[in-house]
CSV table of C-alpha atoms (C1' of nucleotides) in Angstrom, one decimal:
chain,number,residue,atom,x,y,z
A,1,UNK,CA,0.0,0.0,0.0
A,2,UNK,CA,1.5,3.0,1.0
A,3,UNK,CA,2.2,6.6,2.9
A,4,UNK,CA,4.6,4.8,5.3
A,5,UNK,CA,7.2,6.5,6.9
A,6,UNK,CA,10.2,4.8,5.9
A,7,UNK,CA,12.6,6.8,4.2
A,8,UNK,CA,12.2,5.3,0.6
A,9,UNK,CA,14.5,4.3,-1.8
A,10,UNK,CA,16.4,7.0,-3.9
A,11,UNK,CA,14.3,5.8,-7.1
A,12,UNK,CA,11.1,5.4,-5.3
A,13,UNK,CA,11.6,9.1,-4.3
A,14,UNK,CA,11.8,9.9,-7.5
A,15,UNK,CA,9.3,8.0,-9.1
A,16,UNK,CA,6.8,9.7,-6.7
A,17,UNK,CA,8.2,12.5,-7.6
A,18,UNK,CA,7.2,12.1,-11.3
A,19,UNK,CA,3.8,10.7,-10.2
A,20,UNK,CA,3.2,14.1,-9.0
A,21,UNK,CA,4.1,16.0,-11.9
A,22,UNK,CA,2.3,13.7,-14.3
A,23,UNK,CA,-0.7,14.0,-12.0
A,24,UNK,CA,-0.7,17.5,-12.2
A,25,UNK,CA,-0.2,17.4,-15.5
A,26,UNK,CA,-3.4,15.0,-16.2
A,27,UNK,CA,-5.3,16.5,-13.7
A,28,UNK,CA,-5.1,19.9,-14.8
A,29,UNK,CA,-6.6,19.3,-18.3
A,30,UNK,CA,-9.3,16.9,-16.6
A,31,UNK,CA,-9.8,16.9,-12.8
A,32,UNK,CA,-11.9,13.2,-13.3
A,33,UNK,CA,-9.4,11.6,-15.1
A,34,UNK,CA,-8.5,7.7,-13.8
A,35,UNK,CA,-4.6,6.5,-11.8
A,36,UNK,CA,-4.5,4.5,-15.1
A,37,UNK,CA,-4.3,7.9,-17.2
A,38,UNK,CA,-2.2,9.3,-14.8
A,39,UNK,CA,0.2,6.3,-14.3
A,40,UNK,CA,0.4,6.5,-18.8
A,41,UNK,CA,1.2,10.4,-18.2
A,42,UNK,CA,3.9,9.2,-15.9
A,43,UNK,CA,5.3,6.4,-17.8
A,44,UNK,CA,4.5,4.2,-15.0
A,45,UNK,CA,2.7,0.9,-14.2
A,46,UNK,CA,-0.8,2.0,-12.4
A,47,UNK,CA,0.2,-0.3,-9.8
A,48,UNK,CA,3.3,1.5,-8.9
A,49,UNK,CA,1.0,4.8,-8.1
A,50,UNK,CA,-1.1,2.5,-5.7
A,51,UNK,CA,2.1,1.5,-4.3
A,52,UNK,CA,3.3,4.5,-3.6
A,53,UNK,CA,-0.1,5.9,-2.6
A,54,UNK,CA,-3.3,4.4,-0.5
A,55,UNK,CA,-5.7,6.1,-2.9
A,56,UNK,CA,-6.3,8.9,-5.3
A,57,UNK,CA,-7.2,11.2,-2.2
A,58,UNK,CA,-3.6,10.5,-0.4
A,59,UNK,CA,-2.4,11.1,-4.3
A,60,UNK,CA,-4.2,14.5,-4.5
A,61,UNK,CA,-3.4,15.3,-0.6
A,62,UNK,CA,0.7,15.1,-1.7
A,63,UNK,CA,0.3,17.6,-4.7
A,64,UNK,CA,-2.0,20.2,-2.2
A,65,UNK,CA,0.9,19.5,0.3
A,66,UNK,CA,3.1,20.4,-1.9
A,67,UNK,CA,2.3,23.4,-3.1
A,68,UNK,CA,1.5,24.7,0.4
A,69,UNK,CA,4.7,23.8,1.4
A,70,UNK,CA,6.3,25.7,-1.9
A,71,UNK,CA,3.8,28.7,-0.8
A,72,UNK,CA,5.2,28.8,2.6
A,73,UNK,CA,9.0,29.1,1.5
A,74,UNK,CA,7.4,31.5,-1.2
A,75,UNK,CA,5.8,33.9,1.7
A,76,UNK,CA,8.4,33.7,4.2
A,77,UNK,CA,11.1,34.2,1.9
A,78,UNK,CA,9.6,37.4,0.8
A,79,UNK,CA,9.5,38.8,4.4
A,80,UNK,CA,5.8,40.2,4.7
A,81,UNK,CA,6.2,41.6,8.0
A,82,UNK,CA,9.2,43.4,7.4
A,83,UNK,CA,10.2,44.3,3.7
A,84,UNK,CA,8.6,47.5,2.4
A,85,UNK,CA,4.5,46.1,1.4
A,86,UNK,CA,4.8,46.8,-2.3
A,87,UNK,CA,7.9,45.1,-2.6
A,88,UNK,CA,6.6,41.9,-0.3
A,89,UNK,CA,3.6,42.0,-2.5
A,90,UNK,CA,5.7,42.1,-5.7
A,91,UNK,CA,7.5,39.8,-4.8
A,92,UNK,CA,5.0,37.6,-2.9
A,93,UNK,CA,2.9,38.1,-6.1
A,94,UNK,CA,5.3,36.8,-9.0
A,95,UNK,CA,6.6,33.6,-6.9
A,96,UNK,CA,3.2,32.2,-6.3
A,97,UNK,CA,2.4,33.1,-10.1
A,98,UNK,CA,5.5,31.0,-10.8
A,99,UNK,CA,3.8,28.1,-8.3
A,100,UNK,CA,0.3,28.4,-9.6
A,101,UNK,CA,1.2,28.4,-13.5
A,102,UNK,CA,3.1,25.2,-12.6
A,103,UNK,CA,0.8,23.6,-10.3
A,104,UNK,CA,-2.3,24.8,-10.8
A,105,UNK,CA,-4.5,21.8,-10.2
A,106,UNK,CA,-3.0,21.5,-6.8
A,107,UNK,CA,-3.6,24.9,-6.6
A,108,UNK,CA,-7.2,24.9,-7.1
A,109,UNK,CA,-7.8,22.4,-5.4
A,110,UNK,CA,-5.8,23.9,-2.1
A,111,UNK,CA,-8.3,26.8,-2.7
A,112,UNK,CA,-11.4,24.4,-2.7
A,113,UNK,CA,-14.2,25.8,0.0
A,114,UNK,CA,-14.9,23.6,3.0
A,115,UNK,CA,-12.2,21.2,1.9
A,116,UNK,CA,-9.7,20.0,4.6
A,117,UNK,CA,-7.2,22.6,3.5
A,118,UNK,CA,-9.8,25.1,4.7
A,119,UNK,CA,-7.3,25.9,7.6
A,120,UNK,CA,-3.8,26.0,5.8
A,121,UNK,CA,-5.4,28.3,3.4
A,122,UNK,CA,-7.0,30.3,6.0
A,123,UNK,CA,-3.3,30.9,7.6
A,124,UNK,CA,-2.6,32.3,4.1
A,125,UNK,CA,-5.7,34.6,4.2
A,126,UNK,CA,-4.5,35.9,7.6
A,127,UNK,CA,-0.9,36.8,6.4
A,128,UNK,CA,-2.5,38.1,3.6
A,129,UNK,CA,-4.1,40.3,5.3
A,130,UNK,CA,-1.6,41.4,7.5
A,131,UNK,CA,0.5,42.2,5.1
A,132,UNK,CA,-2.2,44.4,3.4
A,133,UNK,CA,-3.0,46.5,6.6
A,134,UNK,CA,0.8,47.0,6.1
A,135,UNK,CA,0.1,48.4,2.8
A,136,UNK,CA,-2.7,50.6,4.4
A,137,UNK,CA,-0.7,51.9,7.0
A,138,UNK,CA,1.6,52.9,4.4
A,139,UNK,CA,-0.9,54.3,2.4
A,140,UNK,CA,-0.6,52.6,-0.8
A,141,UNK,CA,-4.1,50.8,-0.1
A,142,UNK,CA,-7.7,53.6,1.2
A,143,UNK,CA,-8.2,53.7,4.8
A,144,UNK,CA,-11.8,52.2,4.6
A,145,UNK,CA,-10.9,49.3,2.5
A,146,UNK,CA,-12.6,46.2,3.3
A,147,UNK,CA,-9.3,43.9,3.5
A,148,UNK,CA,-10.7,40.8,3.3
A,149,UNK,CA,-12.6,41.3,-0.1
A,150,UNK,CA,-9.1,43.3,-1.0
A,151,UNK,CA,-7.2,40.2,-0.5
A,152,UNK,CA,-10.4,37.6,-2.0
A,153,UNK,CA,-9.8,40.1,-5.2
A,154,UNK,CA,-6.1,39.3,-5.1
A,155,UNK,CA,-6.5,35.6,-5.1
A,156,UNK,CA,-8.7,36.1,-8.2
A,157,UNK,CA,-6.5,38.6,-10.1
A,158,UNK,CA,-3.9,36.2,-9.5
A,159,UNK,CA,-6.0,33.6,-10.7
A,160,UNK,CA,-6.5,35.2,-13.9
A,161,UNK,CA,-3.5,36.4,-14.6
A,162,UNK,CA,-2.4,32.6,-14.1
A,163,UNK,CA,-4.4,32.1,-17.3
A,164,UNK,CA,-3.1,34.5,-19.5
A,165,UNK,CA,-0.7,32.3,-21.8
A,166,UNK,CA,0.3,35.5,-23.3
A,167,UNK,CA,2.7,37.4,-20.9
A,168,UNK,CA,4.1,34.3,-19.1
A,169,UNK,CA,7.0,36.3,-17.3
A,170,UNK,CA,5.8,36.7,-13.8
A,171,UNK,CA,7.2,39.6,-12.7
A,172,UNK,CA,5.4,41.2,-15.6
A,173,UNK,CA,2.2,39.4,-14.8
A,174,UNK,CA,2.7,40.2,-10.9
A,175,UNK,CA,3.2,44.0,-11.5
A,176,UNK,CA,0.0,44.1,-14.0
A,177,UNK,CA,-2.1,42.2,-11.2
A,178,UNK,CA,-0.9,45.0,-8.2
A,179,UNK,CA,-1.7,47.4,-10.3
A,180,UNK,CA,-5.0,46.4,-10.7
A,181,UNK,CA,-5.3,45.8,-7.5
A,182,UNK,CA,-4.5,48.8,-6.1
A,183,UNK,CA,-5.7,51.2,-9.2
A,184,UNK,CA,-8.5,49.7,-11.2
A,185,UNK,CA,-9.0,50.3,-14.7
A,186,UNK,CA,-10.0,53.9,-14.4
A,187,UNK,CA,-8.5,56.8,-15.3
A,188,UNK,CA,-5.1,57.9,-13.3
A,189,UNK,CA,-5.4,61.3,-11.9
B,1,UNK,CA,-33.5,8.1,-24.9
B,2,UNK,CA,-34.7,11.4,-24.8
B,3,UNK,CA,-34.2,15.1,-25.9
B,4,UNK,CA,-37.3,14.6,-28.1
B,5,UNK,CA,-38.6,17.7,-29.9
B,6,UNK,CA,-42.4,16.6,-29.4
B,7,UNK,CA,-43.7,19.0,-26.7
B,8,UNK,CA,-43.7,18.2,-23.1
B,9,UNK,CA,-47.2,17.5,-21.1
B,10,UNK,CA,-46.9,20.1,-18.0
B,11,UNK,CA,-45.7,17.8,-16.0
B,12,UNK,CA,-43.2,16.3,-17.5
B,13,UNK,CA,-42.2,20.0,-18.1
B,14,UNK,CA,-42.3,20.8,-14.5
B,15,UNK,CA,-40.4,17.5,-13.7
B,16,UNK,CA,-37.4,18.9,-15.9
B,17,UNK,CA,-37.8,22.0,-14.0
B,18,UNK,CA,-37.4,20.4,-10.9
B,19,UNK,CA,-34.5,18.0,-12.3
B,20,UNK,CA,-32.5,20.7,-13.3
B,21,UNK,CA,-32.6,23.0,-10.1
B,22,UNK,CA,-31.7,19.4,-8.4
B,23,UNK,CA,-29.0,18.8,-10.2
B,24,UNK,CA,-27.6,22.6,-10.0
B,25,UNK,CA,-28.1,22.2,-5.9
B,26,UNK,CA,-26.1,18.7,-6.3
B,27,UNK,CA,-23.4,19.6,-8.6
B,28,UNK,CA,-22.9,22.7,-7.3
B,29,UNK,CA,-21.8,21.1,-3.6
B,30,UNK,CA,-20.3,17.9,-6.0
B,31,UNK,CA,-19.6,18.1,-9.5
B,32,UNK,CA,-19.1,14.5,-9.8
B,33,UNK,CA,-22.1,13.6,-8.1
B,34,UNK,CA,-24.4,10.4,-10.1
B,35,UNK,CA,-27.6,10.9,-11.4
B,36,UNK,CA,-29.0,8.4,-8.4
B,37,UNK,CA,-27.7,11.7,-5.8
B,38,UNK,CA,-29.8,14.3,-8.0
B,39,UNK,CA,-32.5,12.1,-9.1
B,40,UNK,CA,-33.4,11.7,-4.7
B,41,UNK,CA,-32.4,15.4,-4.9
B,42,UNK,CA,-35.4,16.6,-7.0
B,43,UNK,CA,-37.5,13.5,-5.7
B,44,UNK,CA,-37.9,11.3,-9.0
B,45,UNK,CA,-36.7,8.2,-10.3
B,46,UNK,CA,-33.4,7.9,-11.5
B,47,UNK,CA,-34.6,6.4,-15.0
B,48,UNK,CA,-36.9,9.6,-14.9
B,49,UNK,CA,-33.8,11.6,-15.6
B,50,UNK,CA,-32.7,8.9,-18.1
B,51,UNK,CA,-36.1,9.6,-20.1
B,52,UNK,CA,-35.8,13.5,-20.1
B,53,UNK,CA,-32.1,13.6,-20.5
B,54,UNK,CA,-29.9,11.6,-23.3
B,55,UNK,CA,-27.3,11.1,-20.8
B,56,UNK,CA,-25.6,13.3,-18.0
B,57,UNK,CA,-23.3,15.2,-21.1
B,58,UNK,CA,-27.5,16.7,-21.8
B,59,UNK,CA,-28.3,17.3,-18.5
B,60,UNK,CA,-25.7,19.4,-17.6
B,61,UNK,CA,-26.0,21.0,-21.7
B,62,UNK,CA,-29.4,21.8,-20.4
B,63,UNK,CA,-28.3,23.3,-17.6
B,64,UNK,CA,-26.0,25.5,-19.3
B,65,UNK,CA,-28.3,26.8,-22.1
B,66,UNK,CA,-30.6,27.8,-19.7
B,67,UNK,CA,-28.3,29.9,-17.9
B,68,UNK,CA,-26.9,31.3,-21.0
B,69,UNK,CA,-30.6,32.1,-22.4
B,70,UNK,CA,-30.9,33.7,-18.7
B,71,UNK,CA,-27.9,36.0,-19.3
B,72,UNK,CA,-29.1,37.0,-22.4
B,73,UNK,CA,-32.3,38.0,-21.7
B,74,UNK,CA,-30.3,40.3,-19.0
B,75,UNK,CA,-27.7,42.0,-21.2
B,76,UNK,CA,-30.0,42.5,-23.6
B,77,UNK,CA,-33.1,44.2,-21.2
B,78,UNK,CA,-30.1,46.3,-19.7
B,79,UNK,CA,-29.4,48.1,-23.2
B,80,UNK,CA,-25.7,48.0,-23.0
B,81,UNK,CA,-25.6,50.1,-26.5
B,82,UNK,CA,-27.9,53.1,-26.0
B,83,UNK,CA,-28.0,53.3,-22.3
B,84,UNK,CA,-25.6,55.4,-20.3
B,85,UNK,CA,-22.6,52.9,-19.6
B,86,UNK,CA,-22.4,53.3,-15.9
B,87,UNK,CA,-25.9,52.2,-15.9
B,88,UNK,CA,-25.7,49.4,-18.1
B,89,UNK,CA,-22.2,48.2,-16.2
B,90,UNK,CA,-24.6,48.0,-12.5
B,91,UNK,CA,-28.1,46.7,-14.0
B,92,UNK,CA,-25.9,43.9,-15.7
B,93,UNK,CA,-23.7,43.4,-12.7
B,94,UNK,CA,-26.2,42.7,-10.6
B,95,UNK,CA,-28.3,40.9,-12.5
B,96,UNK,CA,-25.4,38.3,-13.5
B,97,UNK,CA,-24.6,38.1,-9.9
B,98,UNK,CA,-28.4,37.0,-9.3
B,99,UNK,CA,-28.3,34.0,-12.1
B,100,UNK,CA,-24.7,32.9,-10.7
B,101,UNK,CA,-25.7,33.0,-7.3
B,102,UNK,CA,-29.1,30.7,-8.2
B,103,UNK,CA,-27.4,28.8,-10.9
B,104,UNK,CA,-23.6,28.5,-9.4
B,105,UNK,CA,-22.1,25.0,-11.2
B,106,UNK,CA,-23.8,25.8,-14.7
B,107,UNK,CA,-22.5,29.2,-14.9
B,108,UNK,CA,-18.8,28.0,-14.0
B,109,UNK,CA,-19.6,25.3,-16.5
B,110,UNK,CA,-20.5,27.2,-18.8
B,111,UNK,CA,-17.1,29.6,-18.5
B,112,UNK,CA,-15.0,26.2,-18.0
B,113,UNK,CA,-12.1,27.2,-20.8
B,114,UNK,CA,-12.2,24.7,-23.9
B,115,UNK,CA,-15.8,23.5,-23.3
B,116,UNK,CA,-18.2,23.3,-26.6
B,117,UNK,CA,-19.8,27.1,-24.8
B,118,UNK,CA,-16.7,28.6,-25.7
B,119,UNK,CA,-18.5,30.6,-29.1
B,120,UNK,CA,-21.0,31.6,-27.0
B,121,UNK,CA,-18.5,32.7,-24.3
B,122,UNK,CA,-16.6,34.6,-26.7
B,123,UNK,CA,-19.5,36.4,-27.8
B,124,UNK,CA,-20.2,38.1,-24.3
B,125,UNK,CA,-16.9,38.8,-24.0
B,126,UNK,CA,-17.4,40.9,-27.5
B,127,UNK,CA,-20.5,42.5,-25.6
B,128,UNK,CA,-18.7,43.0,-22.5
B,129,UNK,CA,-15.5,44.6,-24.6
B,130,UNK,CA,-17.7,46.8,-26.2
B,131,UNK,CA,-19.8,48.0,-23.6
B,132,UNK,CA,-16.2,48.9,-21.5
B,133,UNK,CA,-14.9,50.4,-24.7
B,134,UNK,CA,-18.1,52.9,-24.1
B,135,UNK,CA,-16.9,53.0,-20.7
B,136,UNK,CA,-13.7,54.2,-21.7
B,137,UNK,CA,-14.9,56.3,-24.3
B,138,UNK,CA,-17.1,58.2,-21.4
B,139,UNK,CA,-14.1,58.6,-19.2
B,140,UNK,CA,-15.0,55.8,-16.6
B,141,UNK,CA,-12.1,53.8,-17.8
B,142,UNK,CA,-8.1,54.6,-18.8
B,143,UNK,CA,-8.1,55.4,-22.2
B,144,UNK,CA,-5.1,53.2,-21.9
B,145,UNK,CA,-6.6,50.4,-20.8
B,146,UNK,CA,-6.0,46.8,-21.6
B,147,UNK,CA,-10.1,46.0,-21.9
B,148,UNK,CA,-10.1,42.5,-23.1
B,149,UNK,CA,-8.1,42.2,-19.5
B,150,UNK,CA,-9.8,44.1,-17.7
B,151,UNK,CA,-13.3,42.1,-18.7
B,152,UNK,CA,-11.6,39.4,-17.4
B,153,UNK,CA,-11.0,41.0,-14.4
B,154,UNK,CA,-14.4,42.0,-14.4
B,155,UNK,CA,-16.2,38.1,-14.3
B,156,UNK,CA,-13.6,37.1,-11.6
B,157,UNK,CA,-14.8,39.9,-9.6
B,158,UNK,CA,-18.5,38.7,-9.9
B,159,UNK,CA,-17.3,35.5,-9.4
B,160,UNK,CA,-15.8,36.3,-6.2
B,161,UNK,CA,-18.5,38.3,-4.8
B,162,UNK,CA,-20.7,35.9,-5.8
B,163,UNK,CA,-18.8,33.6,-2.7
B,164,UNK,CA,-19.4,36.5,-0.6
B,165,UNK,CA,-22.7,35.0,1.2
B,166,UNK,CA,-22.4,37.8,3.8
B,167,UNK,CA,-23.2,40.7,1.3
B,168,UNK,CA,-26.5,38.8,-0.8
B,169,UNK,CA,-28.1,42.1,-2.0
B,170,UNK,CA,-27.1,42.0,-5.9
B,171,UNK,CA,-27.0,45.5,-6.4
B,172,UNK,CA,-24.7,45.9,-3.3
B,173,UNK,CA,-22.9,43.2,-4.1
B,174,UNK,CA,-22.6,45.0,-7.8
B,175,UNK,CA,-21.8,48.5,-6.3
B,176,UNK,CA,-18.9,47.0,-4.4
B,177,UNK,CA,-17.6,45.1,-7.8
B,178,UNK,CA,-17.6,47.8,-10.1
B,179,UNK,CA,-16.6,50.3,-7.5
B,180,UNK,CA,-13.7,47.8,-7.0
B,181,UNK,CA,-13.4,47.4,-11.3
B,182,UNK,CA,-12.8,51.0,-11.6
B,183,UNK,CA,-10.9,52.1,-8.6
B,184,UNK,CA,-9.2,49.2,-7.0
B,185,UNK,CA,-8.2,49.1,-3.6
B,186,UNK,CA,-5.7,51.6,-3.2
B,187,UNK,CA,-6.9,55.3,-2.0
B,188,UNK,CA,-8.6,57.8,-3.2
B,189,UNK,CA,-7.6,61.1,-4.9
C,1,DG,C1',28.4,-9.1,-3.7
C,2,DT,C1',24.5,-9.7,-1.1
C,3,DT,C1',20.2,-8.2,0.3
C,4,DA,C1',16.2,-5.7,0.5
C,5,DA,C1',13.6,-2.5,-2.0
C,6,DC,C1',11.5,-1.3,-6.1
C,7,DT,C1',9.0,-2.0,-10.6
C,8,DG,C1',6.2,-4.0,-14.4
C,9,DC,C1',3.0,-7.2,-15.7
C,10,DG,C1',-1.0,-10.0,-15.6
C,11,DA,C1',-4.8,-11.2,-13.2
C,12,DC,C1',-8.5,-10.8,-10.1
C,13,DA,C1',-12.6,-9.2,-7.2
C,14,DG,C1',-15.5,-5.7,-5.9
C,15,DA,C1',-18.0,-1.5,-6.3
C,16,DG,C1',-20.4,2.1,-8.5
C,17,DC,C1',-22.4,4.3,-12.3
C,18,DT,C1',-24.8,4.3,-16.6
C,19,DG,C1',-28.2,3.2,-19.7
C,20,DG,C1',-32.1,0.4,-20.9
C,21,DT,C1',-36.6,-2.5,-20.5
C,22,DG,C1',-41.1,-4.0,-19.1
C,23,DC,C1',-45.0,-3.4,-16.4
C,24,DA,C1',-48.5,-1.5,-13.4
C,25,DG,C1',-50.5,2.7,-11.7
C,26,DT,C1',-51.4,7.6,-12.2
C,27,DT,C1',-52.4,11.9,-14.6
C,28,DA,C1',-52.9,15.5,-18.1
C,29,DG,C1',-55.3,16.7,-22.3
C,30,DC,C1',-58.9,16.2,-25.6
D,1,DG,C1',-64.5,9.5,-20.0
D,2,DC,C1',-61.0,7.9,-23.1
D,3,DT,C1',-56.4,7.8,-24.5
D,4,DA,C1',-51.8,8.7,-24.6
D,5,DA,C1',-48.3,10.4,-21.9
D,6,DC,C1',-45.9,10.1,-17.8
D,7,DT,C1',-43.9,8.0,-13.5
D,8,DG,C1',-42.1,4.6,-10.1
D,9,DC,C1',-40.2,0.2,-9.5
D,10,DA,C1',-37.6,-3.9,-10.1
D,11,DC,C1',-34.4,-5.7,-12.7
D,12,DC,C1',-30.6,-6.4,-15.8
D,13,DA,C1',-26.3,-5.9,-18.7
D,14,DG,C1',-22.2,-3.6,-19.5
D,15,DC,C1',-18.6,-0.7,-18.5
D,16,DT,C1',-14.9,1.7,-15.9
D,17,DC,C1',-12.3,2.5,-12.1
D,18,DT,C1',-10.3,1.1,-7.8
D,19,DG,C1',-7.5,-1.7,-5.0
D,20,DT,C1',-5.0,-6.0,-4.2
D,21,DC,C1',-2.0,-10.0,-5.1
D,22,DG,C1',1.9,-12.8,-6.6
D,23,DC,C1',5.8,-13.3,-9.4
D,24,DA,C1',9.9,-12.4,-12.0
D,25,DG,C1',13.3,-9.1,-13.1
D,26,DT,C1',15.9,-4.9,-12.0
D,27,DT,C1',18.3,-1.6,-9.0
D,28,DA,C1',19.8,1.0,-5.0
D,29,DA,C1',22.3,0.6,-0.5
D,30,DC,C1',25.2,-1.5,2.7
DNA sequence: GTTAACTGCGACAGAGCTGGTGCAGTTAGC
DNA sequence: GCTAACTGCACCAGCTCTGTCGCAGTTAAC
């Protein structure tokens, strides 16, 4: 079966490791598709994915862990609670582009409502949040904004900018989505 | 074995009524839900389903074309050409945010990228381009303005108010999405 | 070099979903 | 009131997916 916790074998590691990409992969382009799909996509017996996990939930549980873990480095590495806010939020904002065009299956379904991520993504939503009252006290965001629909806005702006095949360089994407965040699409004075 | 053209007795019309607001309710909390789950849903016979609908594929068709006559009906009654675009921007707002919040799963469904709804899709995107290309031609929008982006922008903002359960007055909710559309978070001149 | 871990393959059982049929009872429409 | 349409029910056939097993061959780790 599997999800023991023996330290597996260097090519086990990285056949799970290629599961999970090919899953994504799959996944991605159709959320129902079967292991036996995914196990072609990987170039792997669909045995070997049961092996290596119990089911397809312990399968999709690694890829959301996954990326929350990739998240976390992302955030903390960007140092939200003491950088200056817009360049945290630049910053914050092109790295989890760079997660989410990659993993965006896992990404999704991280995001789900009332799934069992609910929490881990909640955290998120907090820092989020604290990072935007940074913003406000520096007054790059309005003193009566409602920071939890400004942060619910910047999951979706990232969201879509995740599906814009056109301008695939982050940092291009990231400064087009803070811009819209914090501007709109009307008229500069 | 269904999908018939010969018209419907009343109530076998009302029993596809009640099938498809089921199946909305049970999709919408499972999109992989069986037709046995909906079918106890709307309180018929599964092989009642199987005699109105083909096959799940023209259920769910059925779900979308409904919605998608429903939007219609609403861009068109909100005169997006002649009326003032401000105007036209809130009535539709709102009354998109009232079919998505009734009709949740068919209207992502109907979005989902790459489905066979993508011409129809496309074509309110045209509608919604040009109605923000009268936006910016009144001012309300930069005249530099990427508009095909920012209508995107635009449905991910309905889409995300459309979570918000707190706020369920649609032409609240609309005020706060295009006030948020135009201006963004960050503060005010 | 030995051993334990890993993999592919073939096969299997079980479960769930789909789609269909026939029949008896009810109901809308004329 | 008559007829055709509609529905529920029981039942069935077929399919796909999942999860498991044993075995033979390969490979990493000591």
């Amino acid at each position: 079966m599997a999800t023991q916790e023996r330290p597996l074998r260097a090519d086990a590691e990285r056949s799970v490791r290629t599961i999970l990409e090919a899953a994504e992969r799959v996944l991605a382009a159709n959320p129902a598709a079967s292991l036996e799909q995914i196990a072609e996509a990987a170039g792997v017996a669909r045995t070997t994915i049961h092996r290596r996990f119990a089911n397809r939930q312990a399968l999709v549980d690694a890829m959301v862990r996954n990326v929350l873990d990739q998240l976390d480095v992302v955030i903390e590495s960007a140092h939200p609670d003491t950088a200056p806010p817009l360049v945290a939020l630049h910053q914050i904002t092109a790295e989890v582009l760079r997660v989410k065009l990659g993993w965006p299956f896992a990404m999704t379904e991280s995001f789900a409502p009332g799934s069992k991520w609910a929490q881990g993504q909640q955290q998120l939503v907090t820092r989020c949040v604290a990072l935007l009252a940074r913003a406000q006290a520096a007054g790059l965001v309005a003193a009566d904004a409602d920071l939890p629909w400004t942060c619910q806005v910047y999951y979706a702006l990232i969201g879509e900018a995740a599906h814009n095949t056109t301008g695939t360089d982050p940092h291009e994407l990231a400064t087009k989505v803070i811009d819209t965040l914090l501007h709109g699409a009307g008229p500069r004075p």
